[in-house]
Amino acid sequence: MKIATAAYPLSWLTGWNDYEKKISEWVEGAAEEGAELLVFPEYGAMELASLAGAEIAANPEHCIVAVSEFLPAADDLHARLAAEHNVHICAASAPVRRPNGRPVNRARLFGPMGLIGWQDKLIMTRFEREEWDIAPGNEAIVFDTELARIGILTCYDAEFPLNARAMIEAGAEILLVPSCTEALSGYWRVRIGAMARALESQCVVVHAPLVGKAPWAATIQAGTGAAAIYGPPDLGFPDTGVLAEGPMNAPGWVVEDIDRDAIGRVRERGRVLNMVHWREQDDRLEAVQIIAPQTEADQPARASSRG
């Protein structure tokens, strides 16, 4: 199958037609290149706050409310485009208000038949915890689609192995990593985490970053990154582990053909078998010993050399 991953910029929208035109053109562009799975970045839906005006968009709390209110219409648009172009779309994530409690950061997956489901971000960054008060999700999901079994690790989630491993154990073959990082160091943390997940799970990982400046946005004023698709550096994959990569901070799609069978082959016959050998850690983790250097007083007494 062919995967398209977006380096996506936020836009100031003067009306709903601006948003519909933008998303339609992006989806159409990827579909024209033959892409079957399209991945948008974390918090890419924050541009919807501009539809409520500059004052709302600049307020960290009010922009959540605005985006949540526009999201049902945005989801209808994504569902329609997925059906029209016969593609699967991981829509840009958004803060979604819940009936009780704080909002979650939610990525939604659409297929030709409509909404398949969603994955709420599982581990919050310091900003999301301390300043924006976004709540974590409580469930890891694997989507069993006609393309492949897919898991979603939103940005910071990709920096931790166990949630990814749970998805892999449940059959995931492809992990999607929508991200939003302002600093270059943040981008590299997510990238290194994504490549590590591809290595240890011998799977394909798709990285879609937010890029460019949005000084009008209360919470996300800039994004740094490069869209890319990673695999394990082993049998059937590039020696670098990089299947495809776009230029830094350049908006657009990165599109690459992925051989789903290659994932099974490398897991069965790779030079190393990280996915299988992962389990060999389990018996040792509870038996870690701490050994300190001996002091002189701990040394056994030595006999005199003169006897």
PDB file of C-alpha atoms in Angstrom:
ATOM      1  CA  MET A   1       0.000   0.000   0.000  1.00  0.00           C
ATOM      2  CA  LYS A   2       1.011   3.627  -0.327  1.00  0.00           C
ATOM      3  CA  ILE A   3       1.181   5.897   2.722  1.00  0.00           C
ATOM      4  CA  ALA A   4       1.161   9.714   2.717  1.00  0.00           C
ATOM      5  CA  THR A   5       2.360  11.585   5.798  1.00  0.00           C
ATOM      6  CA  ALA A   6       1.911  15.327   6.138  1.00  0.00           C
ATOM      7  CA  ALA A   7       4.191  18.131   7.198  1.00  0.00           C
ATOM      8  CA  TYR A   8       1.204  20.357   7.817  1.00  0.00           C
ATOM      9  CA  PRO A   9       0.998  24.107   8.600  1.00  0.00           C
ATOM     10  CA  LEU A  10      -1.752  25.848  10.531  1.00  0.00           C
ATOM     11  CA  SER A  11      -3.697  28.472   8.567  1.00  0.00           C
ATOM     12  CA  TRP A  12      -5.724  31.475   9.613  1.00  0.00           C
ATOM     13  CA  LEU A  13      -9.215  30.708   8.340  1.00  0.00           C
ATOM     14  CA  THR A  14     -11.616  33.500   7.432  1.00  0.00           C
ATOM     15  CA  GLY A  15     -14.542  31.126   7.078  1.00  0.00           C
ATOM     16  CA  TRP A  16     -15.544  27.484   6.961  1.00  0.00           C
ATOM     17  CA  ASN A  17     -15.042  27.401   3.204  1.00  0.00           C
ATOM     18  CA  ASP A  18     -11.343  28.113   3.753  1.00  0.00           C
ATOM     19  CA  TYR A  19     -11.013  25.031   5.923  1.00  0.00           C
ATOM     20  CA  GLU A  20     -13.055  22.796   3.642  1.00  0.00           C
ATOM     21  CA  LYS A  21     -11.037  23.915   0.620  1.00  0.00           C
ATOM     22  CA  LYS A  22      -7.706  23.374   2.399  1.00  0.00           C
ATOM     23  CA  ILE A  23      -8.464  19.876   3.697  1.00  0.00           C
ATOM     24  CA  SER A  24     -10.083  18.850   0.412  1.00  0.00           C
ATOM     25  CA  GLU A  25      -7.018  19.945  -1.558  1.00  0.00           C
ATOM     26  CA  TRP A  26      -4.636  18.131   0.789  1.00  0.00           C
ATOM     27  CA  VAL A  27      -6.618  14.894   0.631  1.00  0.00           C
ATOM     28  CA  GLU A  28      -7.072  15.147  -3.124  1.00  0.00           C
ATOM     29  CA  GLY A  29      -3.348  15.749  -3.595  1.00  0.00           C
ATOM     30  CA  ALA A  30      -2.378  12.627  -1.647  1.00  0.00           C
ATOM     31  CA  ALA A  31      -5.061  10.530  -3.359  1.00  0.00           C
ATOM     32  CA  GLU A  32      -3.797  11.626  -6.783  1.00  0.00           C
ATOM     33  CA  GLU A  33      -0.392  10.189  -5.831  1.00  0.00           C
ATOM     34  CA  GLY A  34      -2.078   6.880  -5.071  1.00  0.00           C
ATOM     35  CA  ALA A  35      -1.974   7.130  -1.275  1.00  0.00           C
ATOM     36  CA  GLU A  36      -4.353   4.853   0.601  1.00  0.00           C
ATOM     37  CA  LEU A  37      -3.493   5.940   4.152  1.00  0.00           C
ATOM     38  CA  LEU A  38      -3.136   9.659   4.939  1.00  0.00           C
ATOM     39  CA  VAL A  39      -1.712  10.916   8.237  1.00  0.00           C
ATOM     40  CA  PHE A  40      -2.140  14.467   9.569  1.00  0.00           C
ATOM     41  CA  PRO A  41      -0.290  15.860  12.627  1.00  0.00           C
ATOM     42  CA  GLU A  42      -1.042  16.438  16.270  1.00  0.00           C
ATOM     43  CA  TYR A  43      -3.078  19.559  17.068  1.00  0.00           C
ATOM     44  CA  GLY A  44      -3.458  20.371  13.375  1.00  0.00           C
ATOM     45  CA  ALA A  45      -7.143  20.974  14.097  1.00  0.00           C
ATOM     46  CA  MET A  46      -6.265  24.005  16.235  1.00  0.00           C
ATOM     47  CA  GLU A  47      -6.626  26.158  13.113  1.00  0.00           C
ATOM     48  CA  LEU A  48     -10.377  25.736  13.584  1.00  0.00           C
ATOM     49  CA  ALA A  49     -10.143  28.154  16.527  1.00  0.00           C
ATOM     50  CA  SER A  50      -9.489  30.981  14.061  1.00  0.00           C
ATOM     51  CA  LEU A  51     -13.074  30.596  12.858  1.00  0.00           C
ATOM     52  CA  ALA A  52     -14.180  31.974  16.244  1.00  0.00           C
ATOM     53  CA  GLY A  53     -12.055  35.109  15.895  1.00  0.00           C
ATOM     54  CA  ALA A  54      -8.672  36.378  17.037  1.00  0.00           C
ATOM     55  CA  GLU A  55      -9.636  36.889  20.684  1.00  0.00           C
ATOM     56  CA  ILE A  56     -10.895  33.318  21.069  1.00  0.00           C
ATOM     57  CA  ALA A  57      -7.967  31.828  19.140  1.00  0.00           C
ATOM     58  CA  ALA A  58      -5.513  33.621  21.438  1.00  0.00           C
ATOM     59  CA  ASN A  59      -7.101  32.328  24.638  1.00  0.00           C
ATOM     60  CA  PRO A  60      -5.830  28.884  25.803  1.00  0.00           C
ATOM     61  CA  GLU A  61      -9.139  27.887  27.383  1.00  0.00           C
ATOM     62  CA  HIS A  62     -11.588  29.420  24.924  1.00  0.00           C
ATOM     63  CA  CYS A  63      -9.832  27.936  21.890  1.00  0.00           C
ATOM     64  CA  ILE A  64     -10.526  24.426  23.244  1.00  0.00           C
ATOM     65  CA  VAL A  65     -14.237  25.199  23.342  1.00  0.00           C
ATOM     66  CA  ALA A  66     -14.171  26.644  19.825  1.00  0.00           C
ATOM     67  CA  VAL A  67     -12.310  23.705  18.294  1.00  0.00           C
ATOM     68  CA  SER A  68     -14.574  21.202  20.035  1.00  0.00           C
ATOM     69  CA  GLU A  69     -17.638  22.957  18.620  1.00  0.00           C
ATOM     70  CA  PHE A  70     -16.310  22.902  15.045  1.00  0.00           C
ATOM     71  CA  LEU A  71     -14.989  19.338  15.260  1.00  0.00           C
ATOM     72  CA  PRO A  72     -18.221  17.471  14.364  1.00  0.00           C
ATOM     73  CA  ALA A  73     -18.388  19.360  11.064  1.00  0.00           C
ATOM     74  CA  ALA A  74     -14.671  18.709  10.491  1.00  0.00           C
ATOM     75  CA  ASP A  75     -15.238  15.011  11.117  1.00  0.00           C
ATOM     76  CA  ASP A  76     -18.122  14.956   8.659  1.00  0.00           C
ATOM     77  CA  LEU A  77     -15.799  16.519   6.085  1.00  0.00           C
ATOM     78  CA  HIS A  78     -13.062  13.919   6.699  1.00  0.00           C
ATOM     79  CA  ALA A  79     -15.576  11.077   6.487  1.00  0.00           C
ATOM     80  CA  ARG A  80     -16.916  12.420   3.193  1.00  0.00           C
ATOM     81  CA  LEU A  81     -13.425  12.835   1.723  1.00  0.00           C
ATOM     82  CA  ALA A  82     -12.380   9.350   2.841  1.00  0.00           C
ATOM     83  CA  ALA A  83     -15.406   7.901   1.044  1.00  0.00           C
ATOM     84  CA  GLU A  84     -14.999  10.092  -2.034  1.00  0.00           C
ATOM     85  CA  HIS A  85     -11.334   9.172  -2.523  1.00  0.00           C
ATOM     86  CA  ASN A  86     -11.543   5.631  -1.090  1.00  0.00           C
ATOM     87  CA  VAL A  87      -8.783   6.308   1.438  1.00  0.00           C
ATOM     88  CA  HIS A  88      -8.109   6.030   5.159  1.00  0.00           C
ATOM     89  CA  ILE A  89      -7.397   9.307   6.969  1.00  0.00           C
ATOM     90  CA  CYS A  90      -5.869   9.863  10.397  1.00  0.00           C
ATOM     91  CA  ALA A  91      -7.255  13.347  10.957  1.00  0.00           C
ATOM     92  CA  ALA A  92      -5.229  16.005  12.746  1.00  0.00           C
ATOM     93  CA  SER A  93      -5.737  15.635  16.469  1.00  0.00           C
ATOM     94  CA  ALA A  94      -7.776  18.088  18.518  1.00  0.00           C
ATOM     95  CA  PRO A  95      -8.681  18.807  22.139  1.00  0.00           C
ATOM     96  CA  VAL A  96     -12.104  17.256  22.609  1.00  0.00           C
ATOM     97  CA  ARG A  97     -14.315  18.234  25.501  1.00  0.00           C
ATOM     98  CA  ARG A  98     -15.953  15.396  27.403  1.00  0.00           C
ATOM     99  CA  PRO A  99     -19.265  15.529  29.306  1.00  0.00           C
ATOM    100  CA  ASN A 100     -17.389  15.297  32.602  1.00  0.00           C
ATOM    101  CA  GLY A 101     -13.813  16.350  33.202  1.00  0.00           C
ATOM    102  CA  ARG A 102     -11.067  17.975  31.176  1.00  0.00           C
ATOM    103  CA  PRO A 103     -10.636  17.557  27.396  1.00  0.00           C
ATOM    104  CA  VAL A 104      -8.492  14.861  25.817  1.00  0.00           C
ATOM    105  CA  ASN A 105      -6.181  15.153  22.807  1.00  0.00           C
ATOM    106  CA  ARG A 106      -7.949  12.943  20.252  1.00  0.00           C
ATOM    107  CA  ALA A 107      -6.812  11.575  16.879  1.00  0.00           C
ATOM    108  CA  ARG A 108      -9.622  10.129  14.749  1.00  0.00           C
ATOM    109  CA  LEU A 109      -9.278   7.493  12.048  1.00  0.00           C
ATOM    110  CA  PHE A 110     -11.653   7.485   9.073  1.00  0.00           C
ATOM    111  CA  GLY A 111     -12.090   4.908   6.337  1.00  0.00           C
ATOM    112  CA  PRO A 112     -14.192   4.776   3.165  1.00  0.00           C
ATOM    113  CA  MET A 113     -17.153   3.674   5.278  1.00  0.00           C
ATOM    114  CA  GLY A 114     -16.801   6.520   7.787  1.00  0.00           C
ATOM    115  CA  LEU A 115     -15.372   6.911  11.284  1.00  0.00           C
ATOM    116  CA  ILE A 116     -13.477   3.810  12.407  1.00  0.00           C
ATOM    117  CA  GLY A 117     -12.572   5.081  15.859  1.00  0.00           C
ATOM    118  CA  TRP A 118     -10.235   7.301  17.828  1.00  0.00           C
ATOM    119  CA  GLN A 119      -7.148   7.209  19.985  1.00  0.00           C
ATOM    120  CA  ASP A 120      -6.745   9.646  22.867  1.00  0.00           C
ATOM    121  CA  LYS A 121      -3.190  10.661  23.696  1.00  0.00           C
ATOM    122  CA  LEU A 122      -2.026   8.548  26.621  1.00  0.00           C
ATOM    123  CA  ILE A 123       0.881  10.428  28.211  1.00  0.00           C
ATOM    124  CA  MET A 124       0.757  14.195  28.604  1.00  0.00           C
ATOM    125  CA  THR A 125       3.722  16.524  28.183  1.00  0.00           C
ATOM    126  CA  ARG A 126       4.518  19.054  30.895  1.00  0.00           C
ATOM    127  CA  PHE A 127       2.764  21.788  28.913  1.00  0.00           C
ATOM    128  CA  GLU A 128      -0.391  19.701  28.570  1.00  0.00           C
ATOM    129  CA  ARG A 129      -0.326  18.824  32.282  1.00  0.00           C
ATOM    130  CA  GLU A 130       0.793  22.066  33.893  1.00  0.00           C
ATOM    131  CA  GLU A 131      -0.516  24.808  31.613  1.00  0.00           C
ATOM    132  CA  TRP A 132      -3.283  23.465  29.399  1.00  0.00           C
ATOM    133  CA  ASP A 133      -4.678  20.775  31.720  1.00  0.00           C
ATOM    134  CA  ILE A 134      -5.365  18.216  28.991  1.00  0.00           C
ATOM    135  CA  ALA A 135      -6.416  14.846  30.392  1.00  0.00           C
ATOM    136  CA  PRO A 136      -4.778  11.562  29.341  1.00  0.00           C
ATOM    137  CA  GLY A 137      -6.614   8.814  27.570  1.00  0.00           C
ATOM    138  CA  ASN A 138      -6.988   5.490  29.347  1.00  0.00           C
ATOM    139  CA  GLU A 139      -7.007   2.924  26.543  1.00  0.00           C
ATOM    140  CA  ALA A 140      -4.644   1.819  23.776  1.00  0.00           C
ATOM    141  CA  ILE A 141      -6.464   0.917  20.564  1.00  0.00           C
ATOM    142  CA  VAL A 142      -5.520  -1.175  17.532  1.00  0.00           C
ATOM    143  CA  PHE A 143      -7.606  -0.542  14.421  1.00  0.00           C
ATOM    144  CA  ASP A 144      -8.075  -3.658  12.287  1.00  0.00           C
ATOM    145  CA  THR A 145      -8.505  -2.076   8.849  1.00  0.00           C
ATOM    146  CA  GLU A 146      -8.473  -3.560   5.367  1.00  0.00           C
ATOM    147  CA  LEU A 147      -5.039  -1.977   4.870  1.00  0.00           C
ATOM    148  CA  ALA A 148      -3.350  -3.262   8.017  1.00  0.00           C
ATOM    149  CA  ARG A 149      -3.651  -3.296  11.783  1.00  0.00           C
ATOM    150  CA  ILE A 150      -2.876   0.253  12.874  1.00  0.00           C
ATOM    151  CA  GLY A 151      -2.005   1.891  16.194  1.00  0.00           C
ATOM    152  CA  ILE A 152      -1.654   5.606  16.954  1.00  0.00           C
ATOM    153  CA  LEU A 153       1.016   7.029  19.282  1.00  0.00           C
ATOM    154  CA  THR A 154       0.457  10.755  19.534  1.00  0.00           C
ATOM    155  CA  CYS A 155       3.743  12.682  19.757  1.00  0.00           C
ATOM    156  CA  TYR A 156       5.065  12.173  23.341  1.00  0.00           C
ATOM    157  CA  ASP A 157       3.460   8.705  23.422  1.00  0.00           C
ATOM    158  CA  ALA A 158       6.081   7.576  20.897  1.00  0.00           C
ATOM    159  CA  GLU A 159       8.851   8.246  23.422  1.00  0.00           C
ATOM    160  CA  PHE A 160       7.668   5.360  25.638  1.00  0.00           C
ATOM    161  CA  PRO A 161       7.876   1.689  24.637  1.00  0.00           C
ATOM    162  CA  LEU A 162       5.197  -0.111  26.648  1.00  0.00           C
ATOM    163  CA  ASN A 163       2.025   1.368  25.141  1.00  0.00           C
ATOM    164  CA  ALA A 164       3.501   0.748  21.705  1.00  0.00           C
ATOM    165  CA  ARG A 165       4.373  -2.786  22.740  1.00  0.00           C
ATOM    166  CA  ALA A 166       0.796  -3.398  23.878  1.00  0.00           C
ATOM    167  CA  MET A 167      -0.409  -2.367  20.422  1.00  0.00           C
ATOM    168  CA  ILE A 168       2.178  -4.592  18.752  1.00  0.00           C
ATOM    169  CA  GLU A 169       1.196  -7.553  20.939  1.00  0.00           C
ATOM    170  CA  ALA A 170      -2.393  -6.914  19.813  1.00  0.00           C
ATOM    171  CA  GLY A 171      -1.299  -7.245  16.196  1.00  0.00           C
ATOM    172  CA  ALA A 172      -0.352  -3.731  15.082  1.00  0.00           C
ATOM    173  CA  GLU A 173       1.845  -3.630  11.992  1.00  0.00           C
ATOM    174  CA  ILE A 174       1.886   0.134  11.429  1.00  0.00           C
ATOM    175  CA  LEU A 175       2.166   2.820  14.111  1.00  0.00           C
ATOM    176  CA  LEU A 176       1.124   6.386  13.308  1.00  0.00           C
ATOM    177  CA  VAL A 177       2.889   9.228  15.123  1.00  0.00           C
ATOM    178  CA  PRO A 178       1.179  12.592  14.617  1.00  0.00           C
ATOM    179  CA  SER A 179       3.324  15.208  16.371  1.00  0.00           C
ATOM    180  CA  CYS A 180       3.521  18.864  17.334  1.00  0.00           C
ATOM    181  CA  THR A 181       6.897  20.125  18.573  1.00  0.00           C
ATOM    182  CA  GLU A 182       8.003  23.743  18.620  1.00  0.00           C
ATOM    183  CA  ALA A 183      11.719  23.161  19.228  1.00  0.00           C
ATOM    184  CA  LEU A 184      14.134  21.181  17.074  1.00  0.00           C
ATOM    185  CA  SER A 185      15.047  19.147  20.155  1.00  0.00           C
ATOM    186  CA  GLY A 186      11.393  18.174  20.588  1.00  0.00           C
ATOM    187  CA  TYR A 187      11.188  17.005  17.007  1.00  0.00           C
ATOM    188  CA  TRP A 188      14.283  14.857  17.484  1.00  0.00           C
ATOM    189  CA  ARG A 189      12.946  13.336  20.693  1.00  0.00           C
ATOM    190  CA  VAL A 190       9.809  12.218  18.867  1.00  0.00           C
ATOM    191  CA  ARG A 191      11.783  11.085  15.834  1.00  0.00           C
ATOM    192  CA  ILE A 192      14.220   9.044  17.926  1.00  0.00           C
ATOM    193  CA  GLY A 193      11.293   7.512  19.814  1.00  0.00           C
ATOM    194  CA  ALA A 194       9.487   6.675  16.568  1.00  0.00           C
ATOM    195  CA  MET A 195      12.584   5.048  15.089  1.00  0.00           C
ATOM    196  CA  ALA A 196      13.136   3.095  18.303  1.00  0.00           C
ATOM    197  CA  ARG A 197       9.572   1.765  18.145  1.00  0.00           C
ATOM    198  CA  ALA A 198      10.179   0.666  14.533  1.00  0.00           C
ATOM    199  CA  LEU A 199      13.387  -1.083  15.582  1.00  0.00           C
ATOM    200  CA  GLU A 200      12.141  -2.936  18.641  1.00  0.00           C
ATOM    201  CA  SER A 201       8.779  -3.921  17.134  1.00  0.00           C
ATOM    202  CA  GLN A 202      10.019  -4.502  13.575  1.00  0.00           C
ATOM    203  CA  CYS A 203       7.176  -2.458  12.143  1.00  0.00           C
ATOM    204  CA  VAL A 204       6.535   0.648  10.055  1.00  0.00           C
ATOM    205  CA  VAL A 205       6.178   3.965  11.890  1.00  0.00           C
ATOM    206  CA  VAL A 206       4.689   7.026  10.180  1.00  0.00           C
ATOM    207  CA  HIS A 207       5.685  10.460  11.529  1.00  0.00           C
ATOM    208  CA  ALA A 208       3.500  13.489  10.650  1.00  0.00           C
ATOM    209  CA  PRO A 209       4.657  16.814  12.194  1.00  0.00           C
ATOM    210  CA  LEU A 210       3.061  20.234  12.456  1.00  0.00           C
ATOM    211  CA  VAL A 211       5.287  22.831  10.751  1.00  0.00           C
ATOM    212  CA  GLY A 212       5.479  26.603  10.336  1.00  0.00           C
ATOM    213  CA  LYS A 213       4.445  29.607  12.395  1.00  0.00           C
ATOM    214  CA  ALA A 214       1.020  30.515  13.740  1.00  0.00           C
ATOM    215  CA  PRO A 215       1.557  33.569  16.001  1.00  0.00           C
ATOM    216  CA  TRP A 216      -2.186  34.037  16.389  1.00  0.00           C
ATOM    217  CA  ALA A 217      -2.642  30.666  18.133  1.00  0.00           C
ATOM    218  CA  ALA A 218      -2.695  30.638  21.923  1.00  0.00           C
ATOM    219  CA  THR A 219      -1.056  27.297  22.406  1.00  0.00           C
ATOM    220  CA  ILE A 220       0.791  26.336  19.228  1.00  0.00           C
ATOM    221  CA  GLN A 221       2.619  29.278  17.723  1.00  0.00           C
ATOM    222  CA  ALA A 222       5.177  27.289  15.760  1.00  0.00           C
ATOM    223  CA  GLY A 223       5.936  23.762  14.626  1.00  0.00           C
ATOM    224  CA  THR A 224       9.236  22.147  13.691  1.00  0.00           C
ATOM    225  CA  GLY A 225       9.827  18.861  11.927  1.00  0.00           C
ATOM    226  CA  ALA A 226      10.052  16.737   8.808  1.00  0.00           C
ATOM    227  CA  ALA A 227       7.498  14.179   7.677  1.00  0.00           C
ATOM    228  CA  ALA A 228       8.962  10.695   7.428  1.00  0.00           C
ATOM    229  CA  ILE A 229       8.266   6.953   7.354  1.00  0.00           C
ATOM    230  CA  TYR A 230      10.533   4.592   9.301  1.00  0.00           C
ATOM    231  CA  GLY A 231      11.116   0.862   9.428  1.00  0.00           C
ATOM    232  CA  PRO A 232      13.579  -1.510  11.088  1.00  0.00           C
ATOM    233  CA  PRO A 233      17.096  -1.313   9.552  1.00  0.00           C
ATOM    234  CA  ASP A 234      17.031  -4.950   8.525  1.00  0.00           C
ATOM    235  CA  LEU A 235      15.853  -7.398   5.873  1.00  0.00           C
ATOM    236  CA  GLY A 236      13.746  -5.667   3.229  1.00  0.00           C
ATOM    237  CA  PHE A 237      14.165  -2.184   4.701  1.00  0.00           C
ATOM    238  CA  PRO A 238      16.789   0.549   4.207  1.00  0.00           C
ATOM    239  CA  ASP A 239      19.994   0.271   6.237  1.00  0.00           C
ATOM    240  CA  THR A 240      19.189   3.655   7.792  1.00  0.00           C
ATOM    241  CA  GLY A 241      15.669   2.639   8.795  1.00  0.00           C
ATOM    242  CA  VAL A 242      14.348   5.675   6.869  1.00  0.00           C
ATOM    243  CA  LEU A 243      11.938   4.617   4.133  1.00  0.00           C
ATOM    244  CA  ALA A 244      11.093   8.178   3.122  1.00  0.00           C
ATOM    245  CA  GLU A 245      11.733  11.653   4.502  1.00  0.00           C
ATOM    246  CA  GLY A 246      10.829  15.197   3.525  1.00  0.00           C
ATOM    247  CA  PRO A 247      12.817  18.395   4.060  1.00  0.00           C
ATOM    248  CA  MET A 248      12.692  20.169   7.413  1.00  0.00           C
ATOM    249  CA  ASN A 249       9.788  22.545   7.922  1.00  0.00           C
ATOM    250  CA  ALA A 250       8.575  22.249   4.324  1.00  0.00           C
ATOM    251  CA  PRO A 251       4.783  21.798   4.079  1.00  0.00           C
ATOM    252  CA  GLY A 252       3.612  18.929   1.932  1.00  0.00           C
ATOM    253  CA  TRP A 253       3.154  15.201   1.673  1.00  0.00           C
ATOM    254  CA  VAL A 254       5.810  12.515   1.878  1.00  0.00           C
ATOM    255  CA  VAL A 255       4.480   9.474   0.007  1.00  0.00           C
ATOM    256  CA  GLU A 256       5.955   5.985   0.005  1.00  0.00           C
ATOM    257  CA  ASP A 257       4.968   2.449  -0.999  1.00  0.00           C
ATOM    258  CA  ILE A 258       4.941   0.031   1.922  1.00  0.00           C
ATOM    259  CA  ASP A 259       5.083  -3.739   1.509  1.00  0.00           C
ATOM    260  CA  ARG A 260       2.952  -5.129   4.322  1.00  0.00           C
ATOM    261  CA  ASP A 261       4.434  -8.588   3.739  1.00  0.00           C
ATOM    262  CA  ALA A 262       7.915  -7.170   4.392  1.00  0.00           C
ATOM    263  CA  ILE A 263       6.900  -6.580   8.014  1.00  0.00           C
ATOM    264  CA  GLY A 264       6.062 -10.264   8.456  1.00  0.00           C
ATOM    265  CA  ARG A 265       9.260 -11.351   6.715  1.00  0.00           C
ATOM    266  CA  VAL A 266      11.571  -9.232   8.857  1.00  0.00           C
ATOM    267  CA  ARG A 267       9.818 -10.444  12.002  1.00  0.00           C
ATOM    268  CA  GLU A 268      10.336 -14.058  10.940  1.00  0.00           C
ATOM    269  CA  ARG A 269      13.696 -13.991   9.157  1.00  0.00           C
ATOM    270  CA  GLY A 270      15.491 -10.772  10.046  1.00  0.00           C
ATOM    271  CA  ARG A 271      19.164 -10.673  10.963  1.00  0.00           C
ATOM    272  CA  VAL A 272      17.886  -9.893  14.441  1.00  0.00           C
ATOM    273  CA  LEU A 273      14.464 -10.712  15.886  1.00  0.00           C
ATOM    274  CA  ASN A 274      13.789  -7.795  18.224  1.00  0.00           C
ATOM    275  CA  MET A 275      10.040  -8.337  18.355  1.00  0.00           C
ATOM    276  CA  VAL A 276      10.363 -11.960  19.509  1.00  0.00           C
ATOM    277  CA  HIS A 277      13.419 -11.450  21.705  1.00  0.00           C
ATOM    278  CA  TRP A 278      11.678  -8.591  23.546  1.00  0.00           C
ATOM    279  CA  ARG A 279      10.115 -11.226  25.806  1.00  0.00           C
ATOM    280  CA  GLU A 280      13.528 -12.379  27.012  1.00  0.00           C
ATOM    281  CA  GLN A 281      13.739  -9.228  29.115  1.00  0.00           C
ATOM    282  CA  ASP A 282      10.835 -10.275  31.299  1.00  0.00           C
ATOM    283  CA  ASP A 283      12.589 -12.899  33.392  1.00  0.00           C
ATOM    284  CA  ARG A 284      15.439 -10.538  34.203  1.00  0.00           C
ATOM    285  CA  LEU A 285      13.622  -7.344  35.089  1.00  0.00           C
ATOM    286  CA  GLU A 286      12.677  -8.513  38.582  1.00  0.00           C
ATOM    287  CA  ALA A 287      16.136  -9.869  39.293  1.00  0.00           C
ATOM    288  CA  VAL A 288      18.214  -6.705  38.899  1.00  0.00           C
ATOM    289  CA  GLN A 289      20.998  -6.572  41.464  1.00  0.00           C
ATOM    290  CA  ILE A 290      22.749  -3.505  42.803  1.00  0.00           C
ATOM    291  CA  ILE A 291      26.437  -4.050  43.411  1.00  0.00           C
ATOM    292  CA  ALA A 292      28.513  -1.363  45.090  1.00  0.00           C
ATOM    293  CA  PRO A 293      32.321  -1.234  45.057  1.00  0.00           C
ATOM    294  CA  GLN A 294      33.891  -2.703  48.174  1.00  0.00           C
ATOM    295  CA  THR A 295      35.511  -0.385  50.657  1.00  0.00           C
ATOM    296  CA  GLU A 296      38.897  -1.134  52.165  1.00  0.00           C
ATOM    297  CA  ALA A 297      37.206  -2.297  55.355  1.00  0.00           C
ATOM    298  CA  ASP A 298      35.260  -4.872  53.335  1.00  0.00           C
ATOM    299  CA  GLN A 299      38.403  -6.405  51.839  1.00  0.00           C
ATOM    300  CA  PRO A 300      39.399  -9.764  53.312  1.00  0.00           C
ATOM    301  CA  ALA A 301      42.534  -9.692  55.476  1.00  0.00           C
ATOM    302  CA  ARG A 302      45.677 -10.566  53.573  1.00  0.00           C
ATOM    303  CA  ALA A 303      48.458 -12.735  55.026  1.00  0.00           C
ATOM    304  CA  SER A 304      51.810 -11.127  55.547  1.00  0.00           C
ATOM    305  CA  SER A 305      54.201 -11.772  52.705  1.00  0.00           C
ATOM    306  CA  ARG A 306      56.889 -12.627  55.321  1.00  0.00           C
ATOM    307  CA  GLY A 307      54.810 -15.508  56.655  1.00  0.00           C
TER     308      GLY A 307
END
